[in-house]
Amino acid sequence: MNYLAKQIEKEEKGKAYKLSGDVSGISHVEMKCYQTYIRSWKDYIEWAEKLEYDLKSRYVLFPKNFKDVHDKTFLEYQKQQDKMERRKQAKERRTVNQLLKKDIKLLDTKIQDKDYLLKVPENCQEIRKEGQALGHCVGSYIPHIANRECDVYFIRKKTDPDKPFFMVDWRRGKIVQCQGKGRIRYPQEMVEFVHYAEEKLRLLKGEEEKKAA
């Protein structure tokens, strides 16, 4: 506490109070200043621990110029977190691409009727492009697919199989969402195919799960 008091005196150019001294004269503004510095020091210690600094060192625990060291440590911590997030996302993409390859092998051309077909995305990039074309956040599904919480498929018109049309969110053995551009619900003329696709997915993926068990 005395350390923080000295830092406040240095940075804020105000009177510093020691923990053992008379604090009855501390104003509300000064108390808020203490609270801010205590939170900042707590944050700094947490970042330093994540960065594996030597917290047994007094130079680390109580840097001479706290504000500068706090800010530099935060930037270093942010870089570390960004790097870890990039690695995490790259791993998720690899996992999803592997799962999509298996689904392509399992489902390729097997779910279609005279008007529509169910398409397995080629890779993560195609999922993101589909989301951009349809105007909703399909790309944010990547972590959920990687964790096997859901699968994403596309419904296309057979007359225009390369044009984004509707997206299917498959989880827990059923289609929980089927949405088109602007998140519109599928129309009445698609109901029969959606029900058919759901039954076929349940059958084909169920058989695959039994084989893997």
GROMACS .gro file of C-alpha atoms in nm:
model
  213
    1MET     CA    1   0.000   0.000   0.000
    2ASN     CA    2   0.286   0.237   0.086
    3TYR     CA    3   0.443   0.150  -0.249
    4LEU     CA    4   0.124   0.249  -0.431
    5ALA     CA    5   0.103   0.565  -0.225
    6LYS     CA    6   0.448   0.668  -0.349
    7GLN     CA    7   0.351   0.589  -0.707
    8ILE     CA    8   0.037   0.802  -0.674
    9GLU     CA    9   0.247   1.086  -0.535
   10LYS     CA   10   0.485   1.053  -0.829
   11GLU     CA   11   0.223   1.022  -1.105
   12GLU     CA   12  -0.062   1.231  -0.970
   13LYS     CA   13   0.156   1.487  -0.789
   14GLY     CA   14  -0.071   1.463  -0.487
   15LYS     CA   15  -0.024   1.392  -0.121
   16ALA     CA   16   0.050   1.025  -0.048
   17TYR     CA   17  -0.086   0.846   0.257
   18LYS     CA   18   0.081   0.557   0.431
   19LEU     CA   19  -0.123   0.262   0.548
   20SER     CA   20  -0.009   0.318   0.905
   21GLY     CA   21  -0.078   0.692   0.899
   22ASP     CA   22  -0.385   0.905   0.957
   23VAL     CA   23  -0.613   0.852   0.657
   24SER     CA   24  -0.910   1.041   0.797
   25GLY     CA   25  -0.838   1.335   0.570
   26ILE     CA   26  -0.849   1.137   0.244
   27SER     CA   27  -1.099   1.290   0.005
   28HIS     CA   28  -1.339   1.092  -0.214
   29VAL     CA   29  -1.129   1.176  -0.520
   30GLU     CA   30  -0.811   1.055  -0.349
   31MET     CA   31  -0.984   0.733  -0.240
   32LYS     CA   32  -1.091   0.670  -0.600
   33CYS     CA   33  -0.732   0.726  -0.706
   34TYR     CA   34  -0.614   0.460  -0.459
   35GLN     CA   35  -0.878   0.216  -0.584
   36THR     CA   36  -0.772   0.271  -0.944
   37TYR     CA   37  -0.406   0.210  -0.864
   38ILE     CA   38  -0.485  -0.101  -0.660
   39ARG     CA   39  -0.683  -0.246  -0.953
   40SER     CA   40  -0.402  -0.152  -1.192
   41TRP     CA   41  -0.140  -0.321  -0.973
   42LYS     CA   42  -0.359  -0.633  -0.944
   43ASP     CA   43  -0.394  -0.643  -1.325
   44TYR     CA   44  -0.018  -0.595  -1.364
   45ILE     CA   45   0.056  -0.889  -1.131
   46GLU     CA   46  -0.187  -1.113  -1.322
   47TRP     CA   47  -0.026  -1.023  -1.656
   48ALA     CA   48   0.323  -1.071  -1.511
   49GLU     CA   49   0.225  -1.416  -1.384
   50LYS     CA   50   0.089  -1.515  -1.728
   51LEU     CA   51   0.412  -1.390  -1.886
   52GLU     CA   52   0.611  -1.595  -1.632
   53TYR     CA   53   0.791  -1.301  -1.477
   54ASP     CA   54   0.982  -1.370  -1.156
   55LEU     CA   55   0.729  -1.257  -0.898
   56LYS     CA   56   0.976  -1.327  -0.619
   57SER     CA   57   1.177  -1.030  -0.738
   58ARG     CA   58   1.099  -0.698  -0.570
   59TYR     CA   59   1.196  -0.524  -0.895
   60VAL     CA   60   0.913  -0.709  -1.067
   61LEU     CA   61   0.662  -0.678  -0.784
   62PHE     CA   62   0.732  -0.312  -0.718
   63PRO     CA   63   0.875  -0.149  -1.032
   64LYS     CA   64   1.031   0.194  -0.984
   65ASN     CA   65   0.808   0.355  -1.245
   66PHE     CA   66   0.483   0.162  -1.210
   67LYS     CA   67   0.281   0.333  -1.483
   68ASP     CA   68   0.541   0.279  -1.758
   69VAL     CA   69   0.602  -0.083  -1.657
   70HIS     CA   70   0.225  -0.146  -1.626
   71ASP     CA   71   0.163  -0.018  -1.980
   72LYS     CA   72   0.457  -0.207  -2.133
   73THR     CA   73   0.353  -0.528  -1.957
   74PHE     CA   74  -0.002  -0.489  -2.086
   75LEU     CA   75   0.122  -0.456  -2.445
   76GLU     CA   76   0.340  -0.766  -2.405
   77TYR     CA   77   0.048  -0.956  -2.252
   78GLN     CA   78  -0.178  -0.852  -2.541
   79LYS     CA   79   0.078  -0.976  -2.793
   80GLN     CA   80   0.094  -1.309  -2.610
   81GLN     CA   81  -0.286  -1.339  -2.607
   82ASP     CA   82  -0.314  -1.250  -2.975
   83LYS     CA   83  -0.053  -1.512  -3.061
   84MET     CA   84  -0.235  -1.776  -2.856
   85GLU     CA   85  -0.567  -1.685  -3.018
   86ARG     CA   86  -0.417  -1.715  -3.368
   87ARG     CA   87  -0.280  -2.059  -3.279
   88LYS     CA   88  -0.618  -2.162  -3.137
   89GLN     CA   89  -0.802  -2.047  -3.449
   90ALA     CA   90  -0.553  -2.222  -3.678
   91LYS     CA   91  -0.601  -2.546  -3.484
   92GLU     CA   92  -0.980  -2.507  -3.507
   93ARG     CA   93  -0.960  -2.455  -3.884
   94ARG     CA   94  -0.747  -2.767  -3.927
   95THR     CA   95  -0.992  -2.970  -3.717
   96VAL     CA   96  -1.295  -2.840  -3.907
   97ASN     CA   97  -1.134  -2.906  -4.246
   98GLN     CA   98  -1.065  -3.266  -4.141
   99LEU     CA   99  -1.425  -3.312  -4.024
  100LEU     CA  100  -1.557  -3.165  -4.349
  101LYS     CA  101  -1.347  -3.410  -4.551
  102LYS     CA  102  -1.507  -3.697  -4.361
  103ASP     CA  103  -1.855  -3.553  -4.417
  104ILE     CA  104  -1.791  -3.507  -4.789
  105LYS     CA  105  -1.696  -3.873  -4.813
  106LEU     CA  106  -2.001  -3.974  -4.608
  107LEU     CA  107  -2.268  -3.749  -4.760
  108ASP     CA  108  -2.148  -3.647  -5.107
  109THR     CA  109  -2.449  -3.635  -5.350
  110LYS     CA  110  -2.653  -3.864  -5.121
  111ILE     CA  111  -2.905  -3.602  -5.007
  112GLN     CA  112  -3.095  -3.448  -5.297
  113ASP     CA  113  -3.427  -3.449  -5.478
  114LYS     CA  114  -3.543  -3.309  -5.811
  115ASP     CA  115  -3.516  -2.946  -5.692
  116TYR     CA  116  -3.256  -2.923  -5.415
  117LEU     CA  117  -2.933  -3.077  -5.288
  118LEU     CA  118  -2.750  -3.072  -4.958
  119LYS     CA  119  -2.387  -2.969  -4.996
  120VAL     CA  120  -2.104  -3.021  -4.749
  121PRO     CA  121  -1.873  -2.716  -4.733
  122GLU     CA  122  -1.531  -2.779  -4.885
  123ASN     CA  123  -1.347  -2.598  -4.605
  124CYS     CA  124  -1.364  -2.320  -4.346
  125GLN     CA  125  -1.315  -2.054  -4.609
  126GLU     CA  126  -1.627  -2.167  -4.794
  127ILE     CA  127  -1.826  -2.150  -4.469
  128ARG     CA  128  -1.716  -1.790  -4.418
  129LYS     CA  129  -1.795  -1.695  -4.777
  130GLU     CA  130  -2.140  -1.850  -4.743
  131GLY     CA  131  -2.201  -1.642  -4.431
  132GLN     CA  132  -2.096  -1.323  -4.609
  133ALA     CA  133  -2.317  -1.402  -4.909
  134LEU     CA  134  -2.622  -1.481  -4.697
  135GLY     CA  135  -2.568  -1.199  -4.449
  136HIS     CA  136  -2.537  -1.395  -4.126
  137CYS     CA  137  -2.264  -1.518  -3.896
  138VAL     CA  138  -2.197  -1.868  -4.029
  139GLY     CA  139  -1.825  -1.800  -3.989
  140SER     CA  140  -1.866  -1.778  -3.612
  141TYR     CA  141  -1.971  -2.144  -3.613
  142ILE     CA  142  -1.611  -2.260  -3.671
  143PRO     CA  143  -1.525  -2.309  -3.299
  144HIS     CA  144  -1.855  -2.492  -3.241
  145ILE     CA  145  -1.792  -2.724  -3.536
  146ALA     CA  146  -1.437  -2.789  -3.413
  147ASN     CA  147  -1.578  -2.884  -3.072
  148ARG     CA  148  -1.833  -3.111  -3.244
  149GLU     CA  149  -2.124  -2.915  -3.104
  150CYS     CA  150  -2.280  -2.872  -3.448
  151ASP     CA  151  -2.234  -2.919  -3.823
  152VAL     CA  152  -2.305  -2.672  -4.102
  153TYR     CA  153  -2.437  -2.767  -4.444
  154PHE     CA  154  -2.564  -2.577  -4.746
  155ILE     CA  155  -2.886  -2.628  -4.938
  156ARG     CA  156  -2.854  -2.535  -5.305
  157LYS     CA  157  -3.092  -2.525  -5.596
  158LYS     CA  158  -3.002  -2.795  -5.846
  159THR     CA  159  -3.051  -2.540  -6.124
  160ASP     CA  160  -2.782  -2.318  -5.965
  161PRO     CA  161  -2.569  -2.544  -5.743
  162ASP     CA  162  -2.285  -2.296  -5.693
  163LYS     CA  163  -2.498  -2.006  -5.567
  164PRO     CA  164  -2.549  -1.969  -5.188
  165PHE     CA  165  -2.913  -2.035  -5.103
  166PHE     CA  166  -2.986  -2.170  -4.753
  167MET     CA  167  -2.770  -2.277  -4.459
  168VAL     CA  168  -2.843  -2.570  -4.229
  169ASP     CA  169  -2.736  -2.585  -3.864
  170TRP     CA  170  -2.734  -2.951  -3.757
  171ARG     CA  171  -2.693  -3.043  -3.391
  172ARG     CA  172  -2.808  -3.312  -3.151
  173GLY     CA  173  -2.947  -3.522  -3.434
  174LYS     CA  174  -3.174  -3.261  -3.591
  175ILE     CA  175  -3.185  -2.946  -3.802
  176VAL     CA  176  -3.220  -2.660  -3.556
  177GLN     CA  177  -3.193  -2.383  -3.814
  178CYS     CA  178  -3.238  -2.350  -4.189
  179GLN     CA  179  -3.197  -1.989  -4.299
  180GLY     CA  180  -3.143  -1.801  -4.620
  181LYS     CA  181  -3.030  -1.451  -4.710
  182GLY     CA  182  -3.099  -1.203  -4.433
  183ARG     CA  183  -3.175  -1.495  -4.197
  184ILE     CA  184  -3.513  -1.564  -4.358
  185ARG     CA  185  -3.681  -1.894  -4.277
  186TYR     CA  186  -3.714  -2.150  -4.553
  187PRO     CA  187  -4.041  -2.123  -4.753
  188GLN     CA  188  -4.324  -2.376  -4.768
  189GLU     CA  189  -4.199  -2.527  -5.094
  190MET     CA  190  -3.876  -2.633  -4.915
  191VAL     CA  191  -4.044  -2.801  -4.618
  192GLU     CA  192  -4.052  -3.145  -4.774
  193PHE     CA  193  -3.683  -3.135  -4.868
  194VAL     CA  194  -3.576  -3.003  -4.527
  195HIS     CA  195  -3.760  -3.288  -4.354
  196TYR     CA  196  -3.613  -3.537  -4.599
  197ALA     CA  197  -3.260  -3.398  -4.545
  198GLU     CA  198  -3.305  -3.421  -4.168
  199GLU     CA  199  -3.405  -3.787  -4.187
  200LYS     CA  200  -3.118  -3.873  -4.423
  201LEU     CA  201  -2.865  -3.691  -4.207
  202ARG     CA  202  -2.991  -3.870  -3.899
  203LEU     CA  203  -2.962  -4.205  -4.078
  204LEU     CA  204  -2.623  -4.155  -4.243
  205LYS     CA  205  -2.452  -3.981  -3.952
  206GLY     CA  206  -2.605  -4.227  -3.707
  207GLU     CA  207  -2.457  -4.518  -3.902
  208GLU     CA  208  -2.119  -4.345  -3.907
  209GLU     CA  209  -2.129  -4.293  -3.530
  210LYS     CA  210  -2.211  -4.661  -3.476
  211LYS     CA  211  -1.910  -4.762  -3.686
  212ALA     CA  212  -1.684  -4.530  -3.489
  213ALA     CA  213  -1.811  -4.660  -3.153
   0.00000   0.00000   0.00000
